[in-house]
Structure formats: structure tokens, C-alpha cells
XYZ file of C-alpha atoms in Angstrom:
548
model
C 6.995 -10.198 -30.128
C 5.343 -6.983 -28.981
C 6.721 -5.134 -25.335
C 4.702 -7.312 -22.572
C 3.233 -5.160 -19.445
C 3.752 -6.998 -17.186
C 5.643 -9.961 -18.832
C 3.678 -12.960 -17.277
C 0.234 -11.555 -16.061
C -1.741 -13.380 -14.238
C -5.298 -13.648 -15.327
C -8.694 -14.523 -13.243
C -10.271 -15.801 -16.303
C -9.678 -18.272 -19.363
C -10.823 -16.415 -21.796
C -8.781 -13.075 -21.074
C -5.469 -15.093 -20.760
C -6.575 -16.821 -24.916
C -6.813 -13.792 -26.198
C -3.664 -11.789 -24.645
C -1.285 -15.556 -26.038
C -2.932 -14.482 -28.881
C -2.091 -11.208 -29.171
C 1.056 -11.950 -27.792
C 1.990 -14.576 -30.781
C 0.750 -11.914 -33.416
C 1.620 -8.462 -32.944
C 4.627 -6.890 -34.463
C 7.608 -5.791 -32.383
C 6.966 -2.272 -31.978
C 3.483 -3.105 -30.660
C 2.807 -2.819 -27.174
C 0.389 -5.364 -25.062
C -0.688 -4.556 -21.773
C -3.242 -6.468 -19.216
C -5.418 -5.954 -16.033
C -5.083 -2.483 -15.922
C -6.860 -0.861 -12.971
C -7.264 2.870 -12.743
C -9.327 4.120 -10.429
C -10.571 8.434 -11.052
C -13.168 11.074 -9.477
C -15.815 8.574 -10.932
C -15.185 5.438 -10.542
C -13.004 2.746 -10.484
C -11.979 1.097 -13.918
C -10.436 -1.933 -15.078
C -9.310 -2.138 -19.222
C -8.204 -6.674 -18.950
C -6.047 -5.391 -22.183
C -4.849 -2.189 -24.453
C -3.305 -2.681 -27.342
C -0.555 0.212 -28.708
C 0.254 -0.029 -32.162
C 2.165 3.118 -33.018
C 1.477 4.356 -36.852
C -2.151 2.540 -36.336
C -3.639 3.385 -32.795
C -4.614 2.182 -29.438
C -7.644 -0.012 -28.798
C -8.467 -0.910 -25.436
C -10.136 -4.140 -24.319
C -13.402 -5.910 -22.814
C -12.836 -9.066 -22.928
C -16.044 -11.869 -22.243
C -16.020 -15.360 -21.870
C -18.550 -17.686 -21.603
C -21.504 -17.620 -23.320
C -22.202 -14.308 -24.447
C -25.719 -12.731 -25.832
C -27.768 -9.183 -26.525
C -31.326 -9.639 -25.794
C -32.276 -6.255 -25.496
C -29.279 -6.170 -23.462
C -26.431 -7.772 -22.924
C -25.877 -10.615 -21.171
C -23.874 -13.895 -19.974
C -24.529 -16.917 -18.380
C -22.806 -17.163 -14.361
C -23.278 -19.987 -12.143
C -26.494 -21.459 -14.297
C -27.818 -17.978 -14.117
C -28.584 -15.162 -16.654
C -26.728 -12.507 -15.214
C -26.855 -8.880 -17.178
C -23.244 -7.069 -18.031
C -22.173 -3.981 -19.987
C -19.304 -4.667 -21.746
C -19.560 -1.979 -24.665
C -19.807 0.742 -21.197
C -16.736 -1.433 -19.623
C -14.192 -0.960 -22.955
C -15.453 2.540 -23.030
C -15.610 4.017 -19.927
C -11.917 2.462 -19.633
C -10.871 3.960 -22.750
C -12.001 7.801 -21.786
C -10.829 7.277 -18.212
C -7.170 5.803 -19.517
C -6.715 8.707 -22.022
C -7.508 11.642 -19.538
C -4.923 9.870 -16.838
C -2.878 10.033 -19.730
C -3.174 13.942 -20.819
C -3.913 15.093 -16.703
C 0.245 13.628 -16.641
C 2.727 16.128 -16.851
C 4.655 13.760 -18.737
C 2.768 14.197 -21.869
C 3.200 17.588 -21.961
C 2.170 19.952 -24.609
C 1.558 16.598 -26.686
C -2.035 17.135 -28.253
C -4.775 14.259 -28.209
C -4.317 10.695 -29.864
C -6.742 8.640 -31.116
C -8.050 6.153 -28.324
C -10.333 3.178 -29.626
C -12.132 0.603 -28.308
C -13.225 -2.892 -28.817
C -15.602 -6.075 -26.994
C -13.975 -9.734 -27.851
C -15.945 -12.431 -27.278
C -13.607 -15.445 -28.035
C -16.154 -18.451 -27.095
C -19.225 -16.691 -27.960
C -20.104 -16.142 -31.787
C -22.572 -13.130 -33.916
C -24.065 -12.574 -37.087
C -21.943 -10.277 -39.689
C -25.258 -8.377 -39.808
C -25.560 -7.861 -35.645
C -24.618 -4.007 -34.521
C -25.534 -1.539 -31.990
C -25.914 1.746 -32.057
C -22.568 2.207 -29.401
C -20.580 -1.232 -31.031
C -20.328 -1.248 -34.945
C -20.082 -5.101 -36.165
C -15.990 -3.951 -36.655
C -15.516 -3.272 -33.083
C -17.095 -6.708 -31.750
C -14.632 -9.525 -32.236
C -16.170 -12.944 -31.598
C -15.306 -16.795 -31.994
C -14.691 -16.808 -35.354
C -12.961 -13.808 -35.726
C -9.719 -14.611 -33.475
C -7.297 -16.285 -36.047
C -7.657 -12.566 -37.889
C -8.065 -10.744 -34.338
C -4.817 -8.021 -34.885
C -5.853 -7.407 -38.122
C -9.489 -6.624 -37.287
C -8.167 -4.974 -34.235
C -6.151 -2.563 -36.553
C -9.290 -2.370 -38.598
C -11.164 -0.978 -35.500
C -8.053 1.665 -34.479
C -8.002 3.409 -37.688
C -11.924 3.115 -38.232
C -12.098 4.806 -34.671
C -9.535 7.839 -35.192
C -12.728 10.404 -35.475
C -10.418 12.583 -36.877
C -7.530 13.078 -34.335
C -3.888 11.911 -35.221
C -2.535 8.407 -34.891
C 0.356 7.719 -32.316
C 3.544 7.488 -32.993
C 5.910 5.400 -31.357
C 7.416 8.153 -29.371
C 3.982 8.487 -28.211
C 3.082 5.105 -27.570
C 6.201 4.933 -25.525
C 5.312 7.691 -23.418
C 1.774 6.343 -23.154
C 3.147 3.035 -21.612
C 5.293 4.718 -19.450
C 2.351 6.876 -18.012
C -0.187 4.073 -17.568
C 2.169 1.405 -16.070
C 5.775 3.059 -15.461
C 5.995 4.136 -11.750
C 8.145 6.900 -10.734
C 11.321 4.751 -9.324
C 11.557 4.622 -5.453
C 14.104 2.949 -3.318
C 15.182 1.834 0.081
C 14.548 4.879 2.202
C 16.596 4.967 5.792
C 14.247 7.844 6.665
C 11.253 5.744 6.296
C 12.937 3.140 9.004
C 14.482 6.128 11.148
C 10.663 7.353 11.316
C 9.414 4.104 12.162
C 11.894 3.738 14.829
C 11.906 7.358 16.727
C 8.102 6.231 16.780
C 8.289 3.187 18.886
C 11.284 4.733 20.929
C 8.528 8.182 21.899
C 6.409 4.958 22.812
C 8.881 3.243 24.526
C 10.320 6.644 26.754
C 6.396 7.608 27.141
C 5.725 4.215 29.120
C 8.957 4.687 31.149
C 7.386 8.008 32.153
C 5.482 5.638 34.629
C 8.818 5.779 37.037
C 7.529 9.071 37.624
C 4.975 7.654 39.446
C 7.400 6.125 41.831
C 8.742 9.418 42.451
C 5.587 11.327 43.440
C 5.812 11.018 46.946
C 9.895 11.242 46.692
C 11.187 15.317 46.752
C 15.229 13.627 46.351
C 15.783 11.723 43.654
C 18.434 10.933 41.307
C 17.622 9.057 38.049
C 20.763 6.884 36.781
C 21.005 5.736 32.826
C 22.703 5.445 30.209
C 23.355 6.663 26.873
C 19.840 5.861 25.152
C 17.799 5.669 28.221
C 15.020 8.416 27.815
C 16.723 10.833 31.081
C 16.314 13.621 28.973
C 12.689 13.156 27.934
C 12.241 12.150 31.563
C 13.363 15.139 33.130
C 11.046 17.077 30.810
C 8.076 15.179 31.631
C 9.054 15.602 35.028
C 9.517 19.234 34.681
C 6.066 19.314 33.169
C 4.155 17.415 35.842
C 5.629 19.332 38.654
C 4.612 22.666 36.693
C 1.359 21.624 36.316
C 0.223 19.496 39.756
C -2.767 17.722 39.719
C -3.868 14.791 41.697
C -3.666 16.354 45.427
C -0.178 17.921 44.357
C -0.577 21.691 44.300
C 1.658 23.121 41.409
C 5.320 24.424 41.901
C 7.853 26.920 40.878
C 10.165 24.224 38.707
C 13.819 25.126 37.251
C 14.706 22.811 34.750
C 18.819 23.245 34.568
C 21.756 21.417 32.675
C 25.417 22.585 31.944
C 25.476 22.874 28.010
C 24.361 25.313 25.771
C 23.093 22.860 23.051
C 20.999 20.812 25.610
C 19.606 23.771 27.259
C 17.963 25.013 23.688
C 16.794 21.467 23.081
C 15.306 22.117 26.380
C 13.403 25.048 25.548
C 12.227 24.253 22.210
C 10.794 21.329 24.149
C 9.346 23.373 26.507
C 8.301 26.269 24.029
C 5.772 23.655 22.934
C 3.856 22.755 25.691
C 0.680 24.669 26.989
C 1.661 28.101 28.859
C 0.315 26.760 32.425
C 3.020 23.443 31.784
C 6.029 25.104 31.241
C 8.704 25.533 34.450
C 9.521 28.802 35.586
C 12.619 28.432 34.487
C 14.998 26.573 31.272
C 18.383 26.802 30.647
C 21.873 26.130 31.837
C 23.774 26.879 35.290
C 25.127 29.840 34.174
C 22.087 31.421 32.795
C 20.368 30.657 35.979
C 22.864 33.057 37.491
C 22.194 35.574 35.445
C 18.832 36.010 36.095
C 19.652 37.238 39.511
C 22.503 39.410 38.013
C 25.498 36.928 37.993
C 28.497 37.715 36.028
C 29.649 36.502 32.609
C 33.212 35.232 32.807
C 35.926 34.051 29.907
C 34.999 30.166 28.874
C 38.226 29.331 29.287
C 38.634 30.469 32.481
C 38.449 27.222 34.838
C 38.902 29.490 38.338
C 35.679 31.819 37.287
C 33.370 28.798 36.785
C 34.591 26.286 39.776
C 34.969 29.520 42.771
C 33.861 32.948 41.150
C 30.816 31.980 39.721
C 29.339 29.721 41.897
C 30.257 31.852 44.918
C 28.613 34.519 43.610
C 25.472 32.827 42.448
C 25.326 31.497 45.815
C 24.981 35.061 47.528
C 22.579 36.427 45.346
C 19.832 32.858 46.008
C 20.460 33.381 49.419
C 19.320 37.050 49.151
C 16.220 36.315 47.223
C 12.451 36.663 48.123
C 10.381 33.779 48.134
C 8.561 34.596 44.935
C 11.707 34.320 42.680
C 12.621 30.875 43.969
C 11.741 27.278 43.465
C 9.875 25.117 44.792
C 11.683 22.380 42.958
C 14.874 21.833 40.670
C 15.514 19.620 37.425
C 19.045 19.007 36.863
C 19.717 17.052 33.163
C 23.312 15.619 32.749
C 23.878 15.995 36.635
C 27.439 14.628 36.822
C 28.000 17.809 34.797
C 28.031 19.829 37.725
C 30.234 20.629 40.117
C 30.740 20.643 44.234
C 30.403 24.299 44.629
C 27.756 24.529 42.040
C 25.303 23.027 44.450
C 25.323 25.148 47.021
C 23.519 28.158 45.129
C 21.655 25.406 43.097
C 19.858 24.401 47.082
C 20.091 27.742 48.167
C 17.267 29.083 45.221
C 15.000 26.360 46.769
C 12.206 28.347 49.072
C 13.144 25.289 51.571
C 16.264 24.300 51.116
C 15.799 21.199 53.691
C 12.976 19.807 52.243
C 12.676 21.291 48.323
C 12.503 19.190 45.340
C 16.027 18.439 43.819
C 15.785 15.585 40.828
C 19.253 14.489 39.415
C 19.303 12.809 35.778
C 23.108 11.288 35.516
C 25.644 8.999 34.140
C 28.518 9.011 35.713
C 30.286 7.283 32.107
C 29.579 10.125 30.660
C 31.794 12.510 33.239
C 33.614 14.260 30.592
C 34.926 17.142 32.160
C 37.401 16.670 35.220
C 35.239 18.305 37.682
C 32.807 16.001 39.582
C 30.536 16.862 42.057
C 27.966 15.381 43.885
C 25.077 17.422 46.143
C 25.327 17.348 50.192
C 21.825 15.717 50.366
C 20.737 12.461 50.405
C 18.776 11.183 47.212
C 16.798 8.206 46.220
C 18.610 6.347 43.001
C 16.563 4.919 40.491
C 18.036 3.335 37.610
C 16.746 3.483 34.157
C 18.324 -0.142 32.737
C 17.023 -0.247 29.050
C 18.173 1.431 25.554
C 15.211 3.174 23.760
C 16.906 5.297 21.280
C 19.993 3.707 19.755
C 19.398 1.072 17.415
C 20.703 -2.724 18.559
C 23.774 -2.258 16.386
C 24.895 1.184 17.794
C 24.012 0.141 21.495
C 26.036 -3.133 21.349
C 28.861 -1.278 20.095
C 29.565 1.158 23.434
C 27.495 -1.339 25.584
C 30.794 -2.303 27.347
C 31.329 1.834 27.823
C 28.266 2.020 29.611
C 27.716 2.100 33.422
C 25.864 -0.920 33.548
C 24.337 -3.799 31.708
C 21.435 -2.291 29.658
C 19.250 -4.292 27.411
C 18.418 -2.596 23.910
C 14.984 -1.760 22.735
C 15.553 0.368 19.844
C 15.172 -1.971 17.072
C 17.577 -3.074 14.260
C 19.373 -0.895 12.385
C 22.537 -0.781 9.520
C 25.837 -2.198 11.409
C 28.303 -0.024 12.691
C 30.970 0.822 10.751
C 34.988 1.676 10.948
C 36.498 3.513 8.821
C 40.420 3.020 9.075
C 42.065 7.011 8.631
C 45.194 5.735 9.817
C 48.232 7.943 7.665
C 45.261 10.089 6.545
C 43.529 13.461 7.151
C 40.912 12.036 9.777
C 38.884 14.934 8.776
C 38.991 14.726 5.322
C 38.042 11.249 5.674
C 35.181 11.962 7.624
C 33.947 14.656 5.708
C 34.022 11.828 3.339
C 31.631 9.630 4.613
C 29.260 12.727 5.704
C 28.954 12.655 1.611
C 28.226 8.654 1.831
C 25.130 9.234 4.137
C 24.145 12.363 2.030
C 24.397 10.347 -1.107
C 22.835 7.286 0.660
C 19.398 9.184 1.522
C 19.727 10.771 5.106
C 18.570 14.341 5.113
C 21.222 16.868 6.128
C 19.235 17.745 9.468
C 19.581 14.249 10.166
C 23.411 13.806 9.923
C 26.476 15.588 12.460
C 29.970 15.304 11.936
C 31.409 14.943 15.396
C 35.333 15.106 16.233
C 36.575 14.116 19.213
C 39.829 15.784 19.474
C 40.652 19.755 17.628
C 37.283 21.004 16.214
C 35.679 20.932 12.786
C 36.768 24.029 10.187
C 33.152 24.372 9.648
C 32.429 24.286 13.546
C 35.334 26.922 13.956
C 33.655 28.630 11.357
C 30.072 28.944 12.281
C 31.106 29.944 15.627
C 33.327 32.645 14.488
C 29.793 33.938 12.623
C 27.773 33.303 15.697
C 28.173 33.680 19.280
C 27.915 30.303 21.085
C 24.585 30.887 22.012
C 23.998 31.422 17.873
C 26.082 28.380 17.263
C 24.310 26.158 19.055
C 20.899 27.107 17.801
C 22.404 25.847 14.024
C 22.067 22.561 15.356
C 18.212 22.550 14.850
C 19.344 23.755 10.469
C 18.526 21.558 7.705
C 22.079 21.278 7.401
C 24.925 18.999 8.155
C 26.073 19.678 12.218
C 29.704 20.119 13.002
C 30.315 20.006 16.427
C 32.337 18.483 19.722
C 31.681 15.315 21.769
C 32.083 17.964 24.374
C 29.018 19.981 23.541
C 27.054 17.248 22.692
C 25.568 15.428 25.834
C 21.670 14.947 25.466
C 22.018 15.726 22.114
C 21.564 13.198 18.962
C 21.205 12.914 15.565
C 19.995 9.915 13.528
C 23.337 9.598 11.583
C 26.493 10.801 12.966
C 29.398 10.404 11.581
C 32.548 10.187 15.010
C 35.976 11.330 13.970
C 39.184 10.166 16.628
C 41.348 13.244 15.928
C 43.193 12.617 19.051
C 45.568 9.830 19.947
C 43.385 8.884 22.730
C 46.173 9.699 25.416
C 44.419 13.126 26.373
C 42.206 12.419 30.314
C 38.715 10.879 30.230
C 38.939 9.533 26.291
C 37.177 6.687 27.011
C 34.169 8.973 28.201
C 33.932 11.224 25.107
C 34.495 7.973 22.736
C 31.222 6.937 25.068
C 29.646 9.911 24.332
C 30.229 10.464 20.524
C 29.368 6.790 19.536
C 25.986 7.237 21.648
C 24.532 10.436 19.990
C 23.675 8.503 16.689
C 20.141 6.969 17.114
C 20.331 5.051 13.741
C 23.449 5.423 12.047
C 27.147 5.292 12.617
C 30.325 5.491 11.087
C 33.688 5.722 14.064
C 36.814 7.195 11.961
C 39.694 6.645 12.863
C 42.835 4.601 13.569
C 41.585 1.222 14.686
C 44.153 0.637 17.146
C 42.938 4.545 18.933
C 39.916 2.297 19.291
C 41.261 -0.013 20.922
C 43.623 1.929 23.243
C 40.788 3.767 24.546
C 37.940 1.421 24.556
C 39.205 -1.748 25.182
C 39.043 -5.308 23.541
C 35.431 -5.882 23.817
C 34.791 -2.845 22.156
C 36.884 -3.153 19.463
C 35.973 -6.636 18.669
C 32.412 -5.734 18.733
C 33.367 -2.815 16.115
C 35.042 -5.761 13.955
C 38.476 -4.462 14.634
């Protein structure tokens, strides 16, 4: 039995699905049938209902015509009790010119030259003199009723008759040949495709939940409350934006858009650095940069005393002492429960009215990570944002009982979460481990960080050795793998993020940066770790949601 392409085709007519059992029952096992082919070029769609490869012989592709079947200065066939005209000689060779340039265009075939391609018209109800020919279809290329007990032989007849000269194919060409015209380049399951798909409907989903905005219009003191997942981040932009550019009876204002950590202030700006000139605020970046725009000092990172009294004392003085024109006329705090009490003051004091200037607060107070908590001397309007757009179901079910309140998931299925038991291993070396699983499972590098949430990453340790932070943190935009801190992280995400629990879980606020790091993966995560960590720090209902 010759190779079948496809196996079991389905047919639309009787007479194509006689003649390819025919075939099939006859040629020889290195032969190759194929049916319905449809190739569509620059000219026009064609459709060869069978080829026939016969390496050592030739290739002879198809018309096949049913019914009755006659030339009268023409051809023609009888449909639905009408005389209807056709051009089968045309069909078999347009086909056969349009399958063997597809064939040669294909970088496949290579430096391969040309093959003889043949073609043929089989009429296998309708019967013809041995004297009837045309001009374009020799009597030995028209195969008719009584002709099909001896059809592979007279279709071998009509391959080598047809050869005009070029060579014959051999089977490593008739292999190739198949391959081309009906072997498809292998694809697979694609978790990019579904990411895609996903960050889609969750820009949908955050861009109707812009509408709270609305609410806000008329309020100058507000403080949005979500969790993990709940679009604050692309809120506070839009917000930002609006404000900038006023409209509808609202003249425009002098906006600072502010948050505490280097990595979410460059999201921030790359945000921003996209928007039309005349939308973006006056000013983006982080507490400490907004200090230094007035001349604030720099101070050692790891010196608590300079950021919670020196700092903000200092930044305080200078707002007080600044004209009107360099201050705000409203300001956008992301990740407000960053901040602390004496960070407020100057925060107020760089509004032109300081009474009655815009202050909007995006928060969640689960995700506190740092022991310093503060809260500004003003009264503010809470709104709370109560539904998950970017995590998938899986991921938000997981830290759902982490959050600060019941929130009901919106951002579609996803794969489940998984646990990967490091207990009396390297937790590292286990995670770096699974960074290869997602790697080797189809997620693009830019897609995938490595998170620890206890002593950093060597490659984190690393990069910031090379960079300052400020360099760092721009390395999280790379097509590369991201190594990096829960600490750091807040606002941030990635689609697949693998979260190592390098600490015993003993160390203050664990449960907040476990929060944290399981929330920055949108579609994919993988917790490593000692199960029982897990549980220590998260609680039963966590760990029984992680399977543990």
C-alpha cells in the first residue's frame, strides 16, 4: 500500500473517492497518494482532488470528473439536468504548475533542480474513443471508464511520456515533495499565546474600572484600597493622566505621581514616557527623588534614621520654601502604605494649597512590608477596588486568604499552582531549576523572574554589583530572566515567576512578602520551598489551597 495523505480523506464526490480506493489498492509501497489538495498563490486559488508520487517514474497530478462527461467544442458535464461547461485539462494543469513552483519557492528543496511534474483528466463513469485527443490532452493523459482496471499503469505511462526532458524523482525527492505540499512545520501548545490573550482582557477589564475615576472627579482626598491584582497601579496612572490633562470644566494641574521603590517608579515612567507630551505629570518617580529635585540629600540605604527623620525633615523645609510654580496642584501616591508618618508632611507641604490640594492614595495595607507605617493627617475618601484583573483564577485563589478582603477573580484560567518541596535542599538551586522548566516549557525569558524571599539571588547580587540600583532596576524591562526581592517588587509582575522561601519564615511581616511574591505572577507560578514554611507563615487555608 502506497503512503496515504491524509489516511482517510474525505471526499465531496463519488467519483473522486473510486478512483483514490483505486489507487490506493494498486500502487506499490514506495508510491505516494495524496487528495484534496488546496493551494492557493498570487493567481489564484487551486485545488489538485489527487497527485500521485511514484519515485523512479514521476508525479502526475489529478482532475478527476464524474458524471457524464463530454467535449463538444468544449468540455462539458451534465449538473442538476443542466449542461454546465468545465475545464478540466486547465484544472490538472494549472494545479500541476502552481504545486511545483510552491514546491521549488520552499527552502526545503534547496539547491534540488526541477523534476518532472505531469498531469492527467480521469473520467471514471464517462467513456472516449482511442482516436479522441486535444491539442492540450494526448489520448494517454485522459483516463476514462474503461481504462480504470489498468489506471496505475496508464498513469505511469503518462509520467514518463510527460518528463519533456527533465529528470525523474527519486524517492528522496518524492519524500521531500510530500513533506513540502502537506507536512506543516510542527507547532505546539504555546503559554504565550494564552498569556497574550489574557493581559488583553485584563487592559479591558482595568480600562472599564477606570470609570471609578469618575466617582472621584469632584473628590480632591481620596484613597483607593485593593489588592494584589486589582488594577491600582494602572489606576493611578490614568489618574495621573487625567489630572495632567483636564478637560470637562476641570482646568489642568501640576500632578506628582510618587511611590517608594525604584523598580515601580521606572515602570512608572516608561508608562508615562509614552503618553502625549501635554498628558504626562510634572513629575514621576519615588519619594526620594522627589527630594532631590529641590536639592535633598542622598543618604546610605541602610541607614533607617536618614530615611524616617533626616530625610523627610529636610524635604519638608525645602517644599515649604518653594514658589508656587514648582509645586503641585495635586499628588499621586502608588503603594501608599509604603510611606511613612513623617514622609507626609513634605509630601502636603509641595501642594500650592496644602488645605485643599489633591492627595490620591493607592494602598494595601497586606502588603505593608516594611515596619514603618504611616498614614497622612487628612481626611480621605476610601474606595475599594474588590475584583482580581491580573492574576489568573489559580494564582488568585492561592493568596486569596492573604489578601485584605474578599476579592472575586476575573483574570481567567490559567496552569495550577505549583509546590515544589526544597526541603534538605539548596532552595536556590532548586529554583533555578524550575526557572529552566518554564524556559524549556515556552515562556520567553522577559516573561519569567526568579524571586527569593529571604538572602538575595547570586545573579541579583551580581547585576547590582555591575549596576547602581537605579541600573539594576532598569534590567527588569531585559529579555532576560529577572532576579530580584519580594522587597523590591511591589507593583511589579511578570507572567511567570518562579517564589523561592529562603527564610524560615520566623523573620517580621513574612506573611506580607509571601503575599507579595505569590501575587507578582500574572499567569504562572511555582512557590519553592519547605511546605511546612508555607504553612507556618500562611496558614491552613493557604496551604491546603496550595495542595500541601
Amino acid at each position: 500500500m502506497p503512503r496515504l495523505i491524509p489516511e482517510s480523506p474525505t471526499f465531496t464526490t463519488d467519483s473522486e473517492r473510486e478512483v483514490w480506493e483505486r489507487l490506493r489498492d494498486s500502487l506499490g509501497d514506495n508510491d505516494v497518494l495524496v487528495a484534496n489538495l488546496r493551494l492557493t498563490d498570487e493567481i489564484k486559488d487551486h485545488e489538485a482532488d489527487i497527485v500521485v508520487l511514484m519515485p523512479g517514474i514521476g508525479i502526475v497530478v489529478l482532475e478527476v470528473k464524474g458524471s457524464s462527461v463530454w467535449w463538444d467544442d468544449g468540455w462539458w458535464i451534465k449538473r442538476r439536468g443542466k449542461d454546465t461547461p468545465i475545464h478540466p485539462v486547465d484544472q490538472a494543469r494549472d494545479a500541476k504548475y502552481a504545486l511545483r513552483t510552491y514546491v521549488e519557492r520552499d527552502a526545503r528543496w534547496g539547491s534540488r533542480t526541477r523534476v518532472a511534474w505531469s498531469h492527467a483528466v480521469v473520467t471514471p463513469y464517462s467513456e472516449f474513443g482511442d482516436d479522441f485527443a486535444l491539442p492540450d490532452l494526448p489520448r494517454w493523459s485522459l483516463h476514462d471508464k474503461g481504462e480504470q482496471a489498468h489506471l496505475v499503469g496508464r498513469l505511469r505511462q503518462t509520467a514518463t511520456k510527460m518528463t519533456h526532458g527533465q529528470r525523474v524523482a527519486t524517492p528522496d525527492d518524492v519524500d521531500e515533495i510530500a513533506e513540502i505540499l502537506t507536512g506543516r512545520l510542527p507547532t505546539s501548545y504555546d503559554v504565550r499565546a494564552e498569556a497574550d490573550e489574557r493581559a488583553a482582557v485584563a487592559d479591558r477589564l482595568t480600562l472599564e474600572q477606570a470609570t471609578i475615576l469618575r466617582v472621584t472627579r469632584l473628590l480632591h482626598r481620596v484613597e483607593v484600597r485593593g489588592g494584589a491584582g486589582s488594577g491600582k497601579t494602572v489606576l493611578a496612572l490614568q489618574q495621573a493622566k487625567e489630572l495632567t490633562r483636564g478637560g470637562h470644566e476641570r482646568p489642568r494641574q501640576r500632578v506628582a505621581l510618587l511611590c517608594y521603590s525604584i523598580g515601580l517608579a521606572e515602570h512608572l515612567k516608561r508608562e508615562v514616557a509614552t503618553w502625549d507630551r501635554k498628558h504626562r505629570p510634572a513629575f514621576v518617580g519615588t519619594f526620594h527623588d522627589f527630594g532631590r529635585q529641590w536639592g535633598a540629600a542622598d543618604g546610605d540605604r541602610q541607614d533607617s534614621q536618614f530615611w524616617e527623620e533626616h530625610l523627610p525633615a529636610q524635604m519638608a523645609e525645602l517644599a515649604a520654601g518653594l514658589d508656587d510654580g514648582k509645586k503641585y496642584d495635586a499628588v499621586i501616591v502608588d503603594e501608599a502604605q509604603d510611606f511613612a508618618d513623617s514622609w507626609w508632611t513634605p509630601v502636603l507641604r509641595a501642594l500650592r494649597d496644602e488645605e485643599e490640594g489633591g492627595l490620591y492614595l493607592y494602598s494595601d495595607e497586606n502588603q505593608r512590608i516594611f515596619a514603618r507605617f504611616g498614614r497622612p493627617p487628612v481626611a480621605l475618601v476610601p474606595l475599594v477596588l474588590d475584583h482580581n484583573l491580573r492574576n489568573t483564577r489559580q494564582i488568585h485563589e492561592s493568596f486569596g486568604p492573604l489578601a485584605p478582603s474578599r476579592m472575586y477573580s476575573r483574570g481567567g484560567e490559567g496552569p495550577v499552582v505549583r509546590v515544589v518541596d526544597a526541603a534538605g535542599e539548596d532552595p536556590l538551586g532548586v529554583a533555578d531549576d524550575e526557572v529552566d522548566r518554564l524556559l524549556d516549557a515556552g515562556w520567553d525569558p522577559k516573561h519569567v523572574a526568579l524571586l527569593t524571599t529571604g538572602h538575595r539571588h547570586p545573579a541579583q547580587v551580581e547585576r547590582t554589583d555591575f549596576h547602581d540600583q537605579d541600573g539594576y532596576w532598569k534590567t527588569f524591562w531585559d529579555d532576560d530572566v529577572f532576579y530580584g526581592h519580594v522587597l523590591g517588587c511591589k507593583g511589579l509582575e511578570r507572567r511567570a515567576v518562579v517564589l523561592c522561601l529562603n527564610e524560615d519564615g520566623s523573620r517580621d511581616r513574612a506573611r506580607e512578602r509571601l503575599y507579595v511574591g505569590m501575587s507578582r505572577a500574572t499567569d504562572e507560578l511555582v512557590v519553592v520551598g519547605e511546605p511546612e514554611t508555607v504553612r507556618r507563615v500562611a496558614g491552613d487555608d493557604v496551604a491546603r489551597r496550595l495542595g500541601i
